[in-house]
Amino acid sequence: MVEGDCAEVGDILSRVGDKWTVLVIVALADKPMHFNELKRLIDAISAKMLAATLKALVRDGMVTRHATDDLPPRVSYDLTPLGRNLLLVVRDLALWAVNNRGGIRAARLSYDTANPLARRLIKAG
Amino acid sequence: MVEGDCAEVGDILSRVGDKWTVLVIVALADKPMHFNELKRLIDAISAKMLAATLKALVRDGMVTRHATDDLPPRVSYDLTPLGRNLLLVVRDLALWAVNNRGGIRAARLSYDTANPLARRLIKAG
DNA sequence: CAGAATCCCCCATGATACTG
DNA sequence: CAGTATCATGGGGGATTCTG
């Protein structure tokens, strides 16, 4: 880790923390998927955000886009080795989240009962 | 990993992806720090966001807050075991980011030269 | 089917000023 | 020093409509 990496690392971190990126990557874990397949699977996502997320992932080299020139068009998205690599790290993070959700929930509960009024002042509370 | 964890995991993930949380956690890696110490170190952060981020971290059991009743007041923030645990996972993620920044940069460059106009249409482009 | 274009809203964040 | 209160804003994200 050298100096000056902060901005770049922050950029990548915020991409991971982005609302949809991780969900898309996890959705592609098993097999390539079409646009509307992804949309149905993630469901809460809008077409606009799915398109934007996929485009960003393709640009970053995490996902490939393959279109046939059939009609109706079919476009397949798949993870690249880089994306698959990220999947592993993200999965560790998710695993940590699952393993520690008890502790976090307990901490919140105790904080909130000790300090009921502060609750809504906290971000994402 | 059971069903229904998605929301909770997503919540924790978005906390990690939050603009300041990771920076604060990393800043506390070596030793406890005071409010303005943190502010000077992170620098770009506003007092408001630092306060909000710290409060959220305390509520989630990642950070402890210890205040002396001196005057002027001194408040120390430190990582809990849970926070220190998260630090490890986050560090893996940061490490991944550092190790793969070359690949990502290359992918972006190639994408952008192949498709110059799309550049500003992409989120966080 | 796979998106692009448009409109709109709201919340996270920033800047500034104030306080115990 | 360690915050809080208030106001302003920008862009992330949703809903809808349109197209190749």
Coordinates of C-alpha atoms (C1' of nucleotides) in Angstrom, one line a residue:
Chain A
M1 CA 0.0 0.0 0.0
V2 CA 1.6 3.2 -1.2
E3 CA 0.7 6.8 -0.6
G4 CA -1.8 8.3 -3.0
D5 CA -3.8 5.1 -3.3
C6 CA -6.5 6.6 -1.0
A7 CA -8.5 8.2 -3.7
E8 CA -8.5 5.2 -5.9
V9 CA -9.2 2.8 -3.1
G10 CA -12.0 5.0 -1.9
D11 CA -13.4 5.0 -5.4
I12 CA -13.5 1.3 -5.6
L13 CA -14.8 1.0 -2.1
S14 CA -17.7 3.3 -2.8
R15 CA -18.5 1.3 -5.9
V16 CA -18.8 -1.8 -3.8
G17 CA -20.9 0.1 -1.3
D18 CA -23.1 1.3 -4.1
K19 CA -26.7 0.2 -3.8
W20 CA -26.8 -2.3 -6.6
T21 CA -23.3 -3.4 -7.7
V22 CA -22.9 -6.1 -5.1
L23 CA -26.3 -7.5 -5.8
V24 CA -25.6 -7.7 -9.5
I25 CA -22.3 -9.4 -9.0
V26 CA -23.8 -11.9 -6.7
A27 CA -26.6 -12.5 -9.2
L28 CA -24.0 -13.4 -11.8
A29 CA -22.2 -15.8 -9.6
D30 CA -23.6 -19.0 -11.0
K31 CA -24.2 -18.3 -14.7
P32 CA -24.5 -15.6 -17.4
M33 CA -27.7 -13.7 -17.3
H34 CA -29.8 -11.6 -19.6
F35 CA -30.9 -8.1 -18.8
N36 CA -34.5 -9.0 -17.9
E37 CA -33.4 -12.1 -16.1
L38 CA -31.3 -9.9 -13.8
K39 CA -34.1 -7.4 -13.5
R40 CA -36.5 -10.1 -12.4
L41 CA -34.0 -11.6 -10.0
I42 CA -33.1 -8.4 -8.3
D43 CA -36.6 -7.1 -8.8
A44 CA -36.4 -3.9 -6.7
I45 CA -34.0 -2.5 -9.2
S46 CA -35.2 -0.2 -12.0
A47 CA -34.2 -0.7 -15.6
K48 CA -32.4 2.6 -15.5
M49 CA -30.2 1.6 -12.5
L50 CA -29.6 -1.9 -13.8
A51 CA -28.4 -0.5 -17.1
A52 CA -26.2 2.1 -15.4
T53 CA -24.8 -0.5 -13.0
L54 CA -24.0 -3.0 -15.7
K55 CA -22.4 -0.3 -17.8
A56 CA -20.1 0.7 -15.0
L57 CA -19.2 -2.9 -14.3
V58 CA -18.4 -3.5 -17.9
R59 CA -16.3 -0.4 -18.0
D60 CA -14.4 -1.5 -14.9
G61 CA -13.7 -4.9 -16.4
M62 CA -15.8 -6.8 -13.9
V63 CA -18.5 -7.9 -16.4
T64 CA -18.6 -8.8 -20.1
R65 CA -21.5 -7.9 -22.3
H66 CA -22.3 -10.1 -25.3
A67 CA -25.0 -9.2 -27.7
T68 CA -26.4 -11.3 -30.6
D69 CA -27.8 -9.4 -33.5
D70 CA -31.0 -11.4 -33.5
L71 CA -34.4 -10.0 -33.2
P72 CA -35.6 -9.6 -30.5
P73 CA -32.1 -8.9 -29.2
R74 CA -30.5 -11.0 -26.5
V75 CA -27.7 -9.7 -24.4
S76 CA -25.8 -11.8 -22.0
Y77 CA -23.8 -10.5 -19.1
D78 CA -21.2 -12.6 -17.3
L79 CA -18.4 -12.1 -14.7
T80 CA -14.9 -11.7 -15.9
P81 CA -12.0 -13.2 -13.9
L82 CA -11.6 -9.8 -12.2
G83 CA -15.3 -9.7 -11.3
R84 CA -15.2 -13.3 -10.1
N85 CA -12.3 -12.3 -8.0
L86 CA -14.2 -9.4 -6.5
L87 CA -17.1 -11.8 -5.8
L88 CA -14.9 -13.7 -3.5
V89 CA -13.9 -10.7 -1.4
V90 CA -17.4 -9.4 -1.3
R91 CA -18.6 -12.8 -0.2
D92 CA -16.2 -12.6 2.7
L93 CA -17.6 -9.3 3.6
A94 CA -21.2 -10.6 3.4
L95 CA -20.1 -13.6 5.5
W96 CA -18.7 -11.2 8.1
A97 CA -22.0 -9.3 8.1
V98 CA -24.0 -12.5 8.6
N99 CA -21.7 -13.7 11.4
N100 CA -21.8 -10.5 13.2
R101 CA -25.3 -9.4 12.7
G102 CA -26.1 -10.6 16.2
G103 CA -23.5 -8.5 17.8
I104 CA -24.5 -5.4 15.9
R105 CA -28.2 -5.9 16.6
A106 CA -27.4 -6.3 20.3
A107 CA -25.3 -3.2 20.3
R108 CA -28.0 -1.2 18.6
L109 CA -30.7 -2.4 21.0
S110 CA -28.7 -1.6 24.0
Y111 CA -27.8 1.8 22.6
D112 CA -31.3 2.6 21.7
T113 CA -32.8 1.6 25.1
A114 CA -30.1 3.5 26.9
N115 CA -30.7 6.6 24.7
P116 CA -34.1 6.4 23.1
L117 CA -34.2 9.9 21.8
A118 CA -31.0 9.9 19.9
R119 CA -32.3 7.1 17.6
R120 CA -33.7 9.2 14.9
L121 CA -30.7 11.5 14.9
I122 CA -28.4 8.9 13.6
K123 CA -27.9 8.3 10.0
A124 CA -29.6 5.3 8.5
G125 CA -31.2 4.8 11.9
Chain B
M1 CA -26.4 -17.8 5.2
V2 CA -30.1 -18.1 5.6
E3 CA -33.0 -16.5 3.8
G4 CA -34.0 -13.0 4.9
D5 CA -30.5 -11.9 5.7
C6 CA -30.3 -9.9 2.5
A7 CA -31.7 -6.8 4.0
E8 CA -29.5 -6.9 7.0
V9 CA -26.4 -7.7 5.0
G10 CA -27.3 -5.0 2.5
D11 CA -27.6 -2.6 5.4
I12 CA -24.1 -3.5 6.7
L13 CA -22.7 -3.4 3.3
S14 CA -24.0 0.0 2.6
R15 CA -22.6 1.2 5.9
V16 CA -19.2 0.0 4.8
G17 CA -19.7 1.6 1.4
D18 CA -20.6 4.8 3.1
K19 CA -18.4 7.7 2.3
W20 CA -16.7 8.1 5.7
T21 CA -17.1 4.9 7.8
V22 CA -14.2 3.1 6.4
L23 CA -11.9 6.0 6.6
V24 CA -12.8 6.5 10.3
I25 CA -12.2 2.9 11.1
V26 CA -8.9 2.8 9.4
A27 CA -7.9 6.1 11.1
L28 CA -8.6 4.4 14.5
A29 CA -6.5 1.3 13.6
D30 CA -3.4 2.2 15.6
K31 CA -4.6 4.1 18.6
P32 CA -7.6 5.9 20.2
M33 CA -8.1 9.4 18.8
H34 CA -9.9 12.6 19.7
F35 CA -12.6 14.3 17.7
N36 CA -10.4 16.9 16.2
E37 CA -7.5 14.6 15.7
L38 CA -9.7 12.5 13.5
K39 CA -11.0 15.6 11.8
R40 CA -7.5 16.8 11.0
L41 CA -6.4 13.3 9.8
I42 CA -9.3 12.8 7.5
D43 CA -9.4 16.5 6.7
A44 CA -12.0 16.5 3.9
I45 CA -14.7 15.5 6.4
S46 CA -17.0 18.1 7.9
A47 CA -17.6 18.2 11.7
K48 CA -21.2 17.3 11.0
M49 CA -20.4 14.2 9.1
L50 CA -17.7 13.1 11.5
A51 CA -20.1 13.4 14.4
A52 CA -22.8 11.5 12.5
T53 CA -20.4 8.8 11.4
L54 CA -19.0 8.3 14.9
K55 CA -22.4 8.2 16.5
A56 CA -23.5 5.5 14.1
L57 CA -20.4 3.5 14.7
V58 CA -20.9 3.8 18.5
R59 CA -24.5 2.7 18.1
D60 CA -23.4 -0.3 16.0
G61 CA -20.9 -1.4 18.6
M62 CA -17.8 -0.7 16.4
V63 CA -16.4 2.2 18.4
T64 CA -16.4 3.3 22.0
R65 CA -16.7 6.9 23.1
H66 CA -15.0 8.0 26.3
A67 CA -15.4 11.5 27.6
T68 CA -13.6 13.1 30.6
D69 CA -15.5 15.8 32.4
D70 CA -12.5 18.2 32.2
L71 CA -12.6 21.6 30.7
P72 CA -12.0 21.8 27.8
P73 CA -13.6 18.5 27.2
R74 CA -11.6 15.6 25.8
V75 CA -13.4 12.8 24.1
S76 CA -11.6 9.6 23.0
Y77 CA -12.8 7.2 20.3
D78 CA -11.5 3.7 20.0
L79 CA -12.3 0.5 18.1
T80 CA -14.1 -2.2 19.9
P81 CA -13.3 -5.9 19.2
L82 CA -16.1 -5.9 16.8
G83 CA -14.8 -2.8 15.0
R84 CA -11.3 -4.2 15.0
N85 CA -12.7 -7.3 13.5
L86 CA -14.4 -5.3 10.7
L87 CA -11.1 -3.5 10.2
L88 CA -9.6 -6.8 9.1
V89 CA -12.2 -7.5 6.5
V90 CA -12.2 -4.0 5.2
R91 CA -8.4 -4.2 5.0
D92 CA -8.8 -7.2 2.8
L93 CA -11.1 -5.3 0.6
A94 CA -8.8 -2.3 0.4
L95 CA -5.9 -4.7 -0.4
W96 CA -7.9 -6.2 -3.2
A97 CA -8.6 -2.7 -4.5
V98 CA -4.9 -1.9 -4.4
N99 CA -3.9 -5.1 -6.0
N100 CA -6.4 -4.8 -8.8
R101 CA -6.3 -1.1 -9.4
G102 CA -4.1 -1.7 -12.4
G103 CA -6.6 -4.1 -14.0
I104 CA -9.4 -1.7 -13.4
R105 CA -7.6 1.3 -14.7
A106 CA -6.6 -0.6 -17.8
A107 CA -10.2 -1.8 -18.4
R108 CA -11.5 1.8 -18.1
L109 CA -8.8 3.1 -20.4
S110 CA -9.6 0.6 -23.0
Y111 CA -13.3 1.1 -22.6
D112 CA -13.0 4.8 -22.8
T113 CA -10.8 4.9 -25.9
A114 CA -13.1 2.4 -27.6
N115 CA -16.1 4.4 -26.7
P116 CA -15.2 8.0 -25.9
L117 CA -18.6 9.5 -25.8
A118 CA -20.1 7.1 -23.3
R119 CA -17.7 8.2 -20.7
R120 CA -19.7 10.8 -19.0
L121 CA -22.9 8.8 -19.2
I122 CA -21.6 6.3 -16.7
K123 CA -22.2 6.7 -13.0
A124 CA -19.2 7.9 -11.0
G125 CA -17.5 8.2 -14.3
Chain C
dC1 C1' -36.1 -7.6 -25.4
dA2 C1' -32.7 -4.2 -24.2
dG3 C1' -32.2 -0.2 -23.3
dA4 C1' -32.3 5.6 -23.8
dA5 C1' -34.7 10.0 -22.7
dT6 C1' -37.1 12.8 -19.7
dC7 C1' -39.0 14.5 -15.5
dC8 C1' -39.0 14.9 -10.6
dC9 C1' -38.2 14.1 -5.8
dC10 C1' -35.7 13.5 -1.7
dC11 C1' -31.8 12.6 1.2
dA12 C1' -27.0 12.7 2.0
dT13 C1' -23.6 16.0 2.4
dG14 C1' -21.5 20.6 2.7
dA15 C1' -21.1 25.5 4.6
dT16 C1' -21.9 28.5 8.2
dA17 C1' -22.9 30.0 12.6
dC18 C1' -23.6 29.0 17.4
dT19 C1' -22.9 26.7 22.3
dG20 C1' -21.5 24.3 26.8
Chain D
dC1 C1' -12.6 21.2 22.4
dA2 C1' -16.5 18.7 20.9
dG3 C1' -20.1 19.1 19.2
dT4 C1' -25.4 21.0 17.5
dA5 C1' -28.7 23.9 14.6
dT6 C1' -30.0 25.6 10.4
dC7 C1' -30.1 26.4 5.6
dA8 C1' -28.9 25.3 0.8
dT9 C1' -27.7 22.0 -3.0
dG10 C1' -26.6 18.2 -6.1
dG11 C1' -27.0 14.1 -7.6
dG12 C1' -28.6 9.3 -6.8
dG13 C1' -32.5 7.0 -7.8
dG14 C1' -37.6 6.1 -9.1
dA15 C1' -41.6 6.3 -12.6
dT16 C1' -42.9 6.8 -17.0
dT17 C1' -42.5 7.0 -21.8
dC18 C1' -40.3 6.0 -26.2
dT19 C1' -37.4 3.2 -29.6
dG20 C1' -34.5 -0.3 -32.6

